[in-house]
CSV table of C-alpha atoms and ligand atoms in Angstrom, one decimal:
chain,number,residue,atom,x,y,z
A,8,MET,CA,-22.2,-0.4,32.1
A,9,ARG,CA,-22.8,2.7,33.9
A,10,ALA,CA,-25.1,1.1,36.7
A,11,PRO,CA,-23.8,0.7,40.0
A,12,ILE,CA,-21.7,-2.2,41.6
A,13,ALA,CA,-23.5,-3.0,45.3
A,14,VAL,CA,-21.1,-3.6,48.0
A,15,PHE,CA,-22.8,-4.5,51.5
A,16,ASP,CA,-21.0,-5.9,54.7
A,17,SER,CA,-22.9,-6.0,58.5
A,18,GLY,CA,-21.1,-2.8,59.3
A,19,VAL,CA,-18.1,-0.8,58.5
A,20,GLY,CA,-15.2,-3.5,57.7
A,21,GLY,CA,-16.5,-4.0,54.1
A,22,LEU,CA,-14.9,-0.5,53.4
A,23,THR,CA,-11.8,-1.8,53.4
A,24,VAL,CA,-13.2,-3.9,50.3
A,25,VAL,CA,-14.2,-0.7,48.7
A,26,GLY,CA,-10.9,1.1,49.1
A,27,ALA,CA,-9.7,-2.0,47.2
A,28,LEU,CA,-12.5,-1.7,44.8
A,29,ARG,CA,-12.0,2.4,44.1
A,30,ARG,CA,-8.3,1.7,43.4
A,31,GLU,CA,-8.8,-1.3,41.0
A,32,LEU,CA,-12.0,0.0,39.3
A,33,PRO,CA,-11.4,3.8,39.6
A,34,ALA,CA,-14.3,4.2,36.9
A,35,GLU,CA,-16.9,2.5,38.8
A,36,ALA,CA,-19.7,3.6,40.7
A,37,ILE,CA,-19.8,1.9,43.9
A,38,VAL,CA,-22.9,1.6,46.4
A,39,TYR,CA,-22.1,0.4,49.7
A,40,LEU,CA,-24.9,-0.6,52.5
A,41,GLY,CA,-23.6,-1.2,56.1
A,42,ASP,CA,-26.2,-2.9,58.3
A,43,THR,CA,-25.1,-1.3,61.2
A,44,ALA,CA,-28.6,-1.7,62.8
A,45,ARG,CA,-27.8,-5.5,63.0
A,46,VAL,CA,-24.0,-5.8,63.2
A,47,PRO,CA,-22.6,-8.0,64.0
A,48,TYR,CA,-23.4,-11.1,62.2
A,49,GLY,CA,-20.7,-13.2,63.3
A,50,GLY,CA,-22.4,-14.9,66.2
A,51,LYS,CA,-25.7,-15.5,64.4
A,52,SER,CA,-27.3,-18.6,62.6
A,53,GLN,CA,-26.7,-19.3,58.9
A,54,LYS,CA,-30.9,-18.6,58.5
A,55,THR,CA,-30.2,-15.3,60.0
A,56,ILE,CA,-27.4,-14.5,58.0
A,57,GLU,CA,-29.0,-15.6,54.9
A,58,ARG,CA,-32.3,-13.8,55.5
A,59,TYR,CA,-30.1,-10.2,56.6
A,60,SER,CA,-28.1,-11.0,53.0
A,61,GLU,CA,-30.8,-11.7,51.3
A,62,GLU,CA,-32.7,-8.3,52.3
A,63,ILE,CA,-29.8,-6.1,52.3
A,64,ALA,CA,-28.8,-7.5,48.6
A,65,SER,CA,-32.1,-7.7,46.7
A,66,MET,CA,-32.8,-4.0,48.1
A,67,MET,CA,-29.6,-3.0,46.0
A,68,VAL,CA,-30.2,-5.0,43.2
A,69,SER,CA,-33.9,-3.5,42.8
A,70,GLU,CA,-32.4,-0.2,42.9
A,71,GLY,CA,-30.3,-1.2,40.1
A,72,ALA,CA,-27.0,-2.8,41.0
A,73,LYS,CA,-25.1,-4.7,38.2
A,74,MET,CA,-23.4,-6.6,40.4
A,75,VAL,CA,-23.4,-7.3,44.3
A,76,VAL,CA,-20.1,-8.1,46.1
A,77,VAL,CA,-20.5,-9.4,49.7
A,78,ALA,CA,-17.6,-7.8,51.2
A,79,CYS,CA,-18.4,-9.6,54.7
A,80,ASN,CA,-16.7,-13.1,55.4
A,81,THR,CA,-19.5,-14.5,57.3
A,82,ALA,CA,-22.2,-13.4,55.0
A,83,SER,CA,-19.4,-15.0,52.1
A,84,ALA,CA,-18.9,-18.3,54.4
A,85,LEU,CA,-22.6,-18.9,55.2
A,86,ALA,CA,-25.0,-16.8,52.7
A,87,LEU,CA,-23.0,-16.9,49.0
A,88,ALA,CA,-24.6,-19.9,47.5
A,89,HIS,CA,-28.2,-18.6,48.5
A,90,LEU,CA,-27.5,-15.3,47.2
A,91,ARG,CA,-26.1,-16.9,44.0
A,92,ASP,CA,-29.8,-18.8,43.7
A,93,VAL,CA,-31.9,-16.0,44.5
A,94,LEU,CA,-30.1,-12.8,42.9
A,95,PRO,CA,-30.1,-12.1,39.2
A,96,VAL,CA,-27.1,-10.8,39.1
A,97,PRO,CA,-23.8,-11.9,39.4
A,98,VAL,CA,-22.6,-12.4,42.9
A,99,GLU,CA,-18.5,-12.0,44.2
A,100,GLY,CA,-17.5,-12.9,47.7
A,101,VAL,CA,-14.3,-12.8,49.9
A,102,ILE,CA,-13.3,-16.3,50.8
A,103,ASP,CA,-12.1,-17.5,47.6
A,104,PRO,CA,-9.6,-14.6,47.0
A,105,GLY,CA,-8.8,-14.9,50.2
A,106,VAL,CA,-7.7,-18.5,49.6
A,107,ARG,CA,-6.0,-18.0,46.6
A,108,ALA,CA,-3.7,-15.5,48.2
A,109,ALA,CA,-3.1,-17.6,51.4
A,110,ILE,CA,-1.9,-20.4,48.9
A,111,ALA,CA,0.7,-18.1,46.8
A,112,ALA,CA,1.7,-16.9,50.3
A,113,THR,CA,2.6,-19.9,52.2
A,114,LYS,CA,5.9,-21.7,52.3
A,115,SER,CA,5.5,-24.0,55.4
A,116,GLY,CA,2.1,-25.6,54.1
A,117,HIS,CA,0.8,-24.2,57.2
A,118,VAL,CA,-2.3,-21.5,57.2
A,119,ALA,CA,-3.8,-19.9,60.2
A,120,VAL,CA,-7.4,-18.3,59.8
A,121,ILE,CA,-8.8,-16.0,62.0
A,122,GLY,CA,-12.6,-14.7,61.8
A,123,THR,CA,-15.8,-14.6,63.3
A,124,LYS,CA,-17.3,-17.6,65.0
A,125,ALA,CA,-19.8,-18.3,62.1
A,126,THR,CA,-17.3,-17.9,59.4
A,127,VAL,CA,-14.9,-20.2,61.6
A,128,GLY,CA,-17.6,-22.7,62.4
A,129,SER,CA,-18.8,-23.1,58.9
A,130,GLY,CA,-15.2,-24.6,58.0
A,131,ALA,CA,-15.3,-22.3,54.7
A,132,TYR,CA,-11.6,-21.4,54.9
A,133,GLU,CA,-10.4,-25.1,55.7
A,134,ARG,CA,-12.7,-26.4,52.9
A,135,GLY,CA,-11.3,-23.9,50.1
A,136,LEU,CA,-7.5,-24.5,51.3
A,137,ARG,CA,-7.9,-28.1,51.2
A,138,ALA,CA,-9.5,-28.2,47.8
A,139,ALA,CA,-6.8,-25.9,46.5
A,140,CYS,CA,-4.1,-27.7,48.1
A,141,PRO,CA,-5.1,-31.3,49.8
A,142,ASP,CA,-1.7,-31.2,51.8
A,143,ILE,CA,-2.2,-28.2,53.5
A,144,ARG,CA,-2.7,-27.4,57.3
A,145,VAL,CA,-5.1,-25.0,58.6
A,146,THR,CA,-5.5,-23.5,62.1
A,147,SER,CA,-8.7,-21.5,62.7
A,148,ILE,CA,-9.5,-19.1,65.7
A,149,ALA,CA,-12.8,-17.3,66.0
A,150,CYS,CA,-12.2,-14.3,67.5
A,151,PRO,CA,-15.7,-12.7,68.3
A,152,LEU,CA,-14.7,-9.8,70.5
A,153,LEU,CA,-12.4,-8.0,67.5
A,154,VAL,CA,-15.4,-6.8,65.4
A,155,PRO,CA,-17.3,-4.8,68.7
A,156,LEU,CA,-13.5,-3.3,69.4
A,157,ILE,CA,-13.4,-2.0,65.8
A,158,GLU,CA,-17.0,-1.1,65.0
A,159,GLU,CA,-16.0,1.3,68.6
A,160,GLY,CA,-12.9,2.7,66.5
A,161,MET,CA,-10.6,1.1,69.2
A,162,PHE,CA,-7.8,0.4,66.6
A,163,GLU,CA,-4.9,1.2,69.2
A,164,ASP,CA,-5.9,0.5,72.5
A,165,GLU,CA,-4.8,-1.9,75.1
A,166,VAL,CA,-7.8,-3.8,75.4
A,167,THR,CA,-7.6,-4.6,71.9
A,168,ASP,CA,-4.0,-5.8,72.2
A,169,ALA,CA,-4.8,-7.9,75.2
A,170,VAL,CA,-8.0,-9.4,73.3
A,171,LEU,CA,-5.7,-10.1,70.1
A,172,ARG,CA,-2.6,-11.4,72.5
A,173,ARG,CA,-5.1,-14.4,73.9
A,174,TYR,CA,-6.5,-15.0,70.6
A,175,LEU,CA,-3.2,-15.4,68.8
A,176,SER,CA,-1.2,-17.0,71.4
A,177,PRO,CA,-1.8,-20.5,70.1
A,178,LEU,CA,-0.4,-19.7,67.0
A,179,ARG,CA,3.1,-19.5,68.8
A,180,GLU,CA,3.1,-23.3,69.2
A,181,THR,CA,2.9,-24.0,65.4
A,182,ASP,CA,4.6,-23.7,62.1
A,183,ALA,CA,1.9,-21.2,60.2
A,184,ASP,CA,3.9,-18.7,58.1
A,185,THR,CA,0.6,-16.9,57.0
A,186,ILE,CA,-2.4,-15.4,58.6
A,187,VAL,CA,-5.8,-15.0,56.8
A,188,LEU,CA,-7.8,-11.9,58.1
A,189,GLY,CA,-10.8,-13.9,57.7
A,190,CYS,CA,-13.2,-10.9,58.4
A,191,THR,CA,-13.1,-7.8,56.4
A,192,HIS,CA,-12.9,-5.8,59.8
A,193,TYR,CA,-9.5,-7.0,60.8
A,194,PRO,CA,-7.0,-5.1,58.1
A,195,LEU,CA,-8.1,-2.2,60.3
A,196,VAL,CA,-6.3,-3.8,63.5
A,197,ALA,CA,-3.5,-5.2,60.9
A,198,GLU,CA,-0.7,-3.3,62.9
A,199,ALA,CA,-2.2,-4.7,66.1
A,200,ILE,CA,-2.5,-7.8,65.0
A,201,GLY,CA,1.6,-7.7,64.0
A,202,LYS,CA,2.4,-6.3,67.2
A,203,ALA,CA,0.3,-9.0,69.4
A,204,LEU,CA,2.2,-11.6,67.3
A,205,GLY,CA,5.6,-10.6,68.0
A,206,TYR,CA,7.0,-12.2,65.0
A,207,GLU,CA,6.5,-12.2,61.3
A,208,LEU,CA,3.6,-13.7,59.4
A,209,ALA,CA,2.2,-13.2,56.0
A,210,LEU,CA,-1.2,-11.0,56.7
A,211,VAL,CA,-3.3,-12.4,53.6
A,212,ASP,CA,-6.4,-9.5,53.4
A,213,SER,CA,-8.9,-10.7,50.8
A,214,ALA,CA,-9.7,-7.1,49.7
A,215,ALA,CA,-7.5,-6.5,47.0
A,216,ASN,CA,-7.8,-10.5,45.9
A,217,CYS,CA,-11.6,-9.7,45.9
A,218,ALA,CA,-11.3,-6.8,43.8
A,219,SER,CA,-9.1,-8.3,41.1
A,220,ALA,CA,-11.8,-11.2,40.8
A,221,VAL,CA,-14.8,-8.5,40.7
A,222,ALA,CA,-12.5,-6.8,37.8
A,223,ARG,CA,-12.2,-10.3,36.0
A,224,ARG,CA,-15.8,-11.1,36.5
A,225,LEU,CA,-17.2,-7.4,35.3
A,226,ALA,CA,-14.9,-7.7,31.9
A,227,SER,CA,-16.0,-11.3,31.5
A,228,GLU,CA,-19.7,-10.2,31.6
A,229,GLY,CA,-19.3,-7.1,29.5
A,230,LEU,CA,-20.1,-4.9,32.5
A,231,LEU,CA,-17.3,-2.6,32.9
A,232,ALA,CA,-18.1,1.4,32.9
A,233,GLY,CA,-15.4,1.9,30.4
A,234,ASP,CA,-14.0,5.4,30.7
A,235,GLY,CA,-15.0,8.6,33.3
A,236,GLU,CA,-14.9,9.1,36.7
A,237,GLY,CA,-16.3,6.4,39.4
A,238,SER,CA,-18.4,7.5,42.4
A,239,LEU,CA,-19.1,6.4,46.1
A,240,ASP,CA,-22.4,6.4,47.9
A,241,LEU,CA,-22.5,5.1,51.4
A,242,GLY,CA,-26.0,3.6,53.2
A,243,PHE,CA,-26.2,2.6,56.3
A,244,THR,CA,-29.1,0.9,58.2
A,245,ASP,CA,-28.5,2.9,61.3
A,246,PRO,CA,-27.7,6.4,61.6
A,247,PRO,CA,-23.8,6.3,60.5
A,248,ASP,CA,-22.4,9.2,62.7
A,249,ARG,CA,-20.2,7.5,64.7
A,250,PHE,CA,-18.9,5.8,62.1
A,251,LEU,CA,-17.8,8.1,60.0
A,252,GLY,CA,-14.3,8.6,61.4
A,253,VAL,CA,-14.0,4.3,60.7
A,254,ALA,CA,-15.1,4.9,57.5
A,255,GLY,CA,-12.6,7.7,56.5
A,256,ARG,CA,-9.4,5.3,57.9
A,257,ALA,CA,-10.8,2.2,56.0
A,258,LEU,CA,-11.2,4.3,52.7
A,259,GLY,CA,-8.0,6.3,53.0
A,260,LEU,CA,-10.7,9.4,52.4
A,261,ALA,CA,-9.2,12.8,53.2
A,262,THR,CA,-12.9,13.9,52.8
A,263,ALA,CA,-16.3,12.3,53.2
A,264,PRO,CA,-17.8,10.2,50.5
A,265,ALA,CA,-20.3,11.9,48.1
A,266,ALA,CA,-23.2,10.8,49.9
A,267,ILE,CA,-24.1,9.0,53.2
A,268,ARG,CA,-27.7,8.1,53.6
A,269,ALA,CA,-29.7,6.2,56.0
A,270,VAL,CA,-31.6,3.3,54.7
A,271,PRO,CA,-35.0,2.5,56.6
A,272,PRO,CA,-34.9,-0.3,59.1
A,273,LEU,CA,-35.1,-4.0,57.8
A,274,GLY,CA,-36.6,-5.3,60.9
A,275,SER,CA,-34.7,-7.7,63.1
B,312,LIG,N1,-16.7,-7.8,58.2
B,312,LIG,C1,-17.5,-8.9,58.9
B,312,LIG,C2,-16.9,-10.3,58.1
B,312,LIG,O1,-16.2,-10.1,57.4
B,312,LIG,C3,-17.8,-8.6,60.1
B,312,LIG,C4,-18.9,-10.0,60.7
B,312,LIG,C5,-19.7,-9.9,61.5
B,312,LIG,O2,-20.3,-8.9,61.4
B,312,LIG,O3,-19.7,-10.2,62.8
B,312,LIG,O4,-17.2,-11.2,58.8
């Protein structure tokens, strides 16, 4: 089916998922919407996150999307059930794929999860990890300053390094051997995370696992695009200029995506 897959995030972080989707499903048309006017979602209430997510996703569905990918851990943790209730198309998030990858990676049975305040506060990763493996130990750390630093493009920066050292220092006292990057922005600072930890930990980024889950879902629903060349359209709720560098890096794109459009404001 040639209709596009809709992918959304609060900002640019979900582009890490777009990169994985493009690799896994090169024939698909992908439409991405970053809610740059209202980023970050991570400190907001469940009600607000549900409302923002529904506004964004239903706009994309009304434009013909065949499936919605919630490329945001915060929206996946707090609004996935709501979106599945209100949308007429399949909806995939990033938490379950991240859980599966973490379970596969850990040998010590102790997994660290880093994410926004809302994601960590929701307990969604703990619930998922415990449901899959009841004996697992989980240390979750909220990192609220990271999304703004990443949206500013401060990937290699001493301020980001210092913030990461502060957030990650409690992990040194534990035998956690796996860390879930529980925010789609964080793969953009994966190197800085490794440096701040100063020792080896398996880094779980749910993007690739999410892309495989999307591929399976499209196949089981008979919605795959088939052969041909895919496409990518990017939209943002606020002018995207300052995000283009970040977008290029997230996607590993040498050139700009096919189309970048500004979406009319959605209200606050
Ligand atoms: N990329 C979003 C996530 O995965 C960022 C959250 C935010 O907007 O605070 O959680």
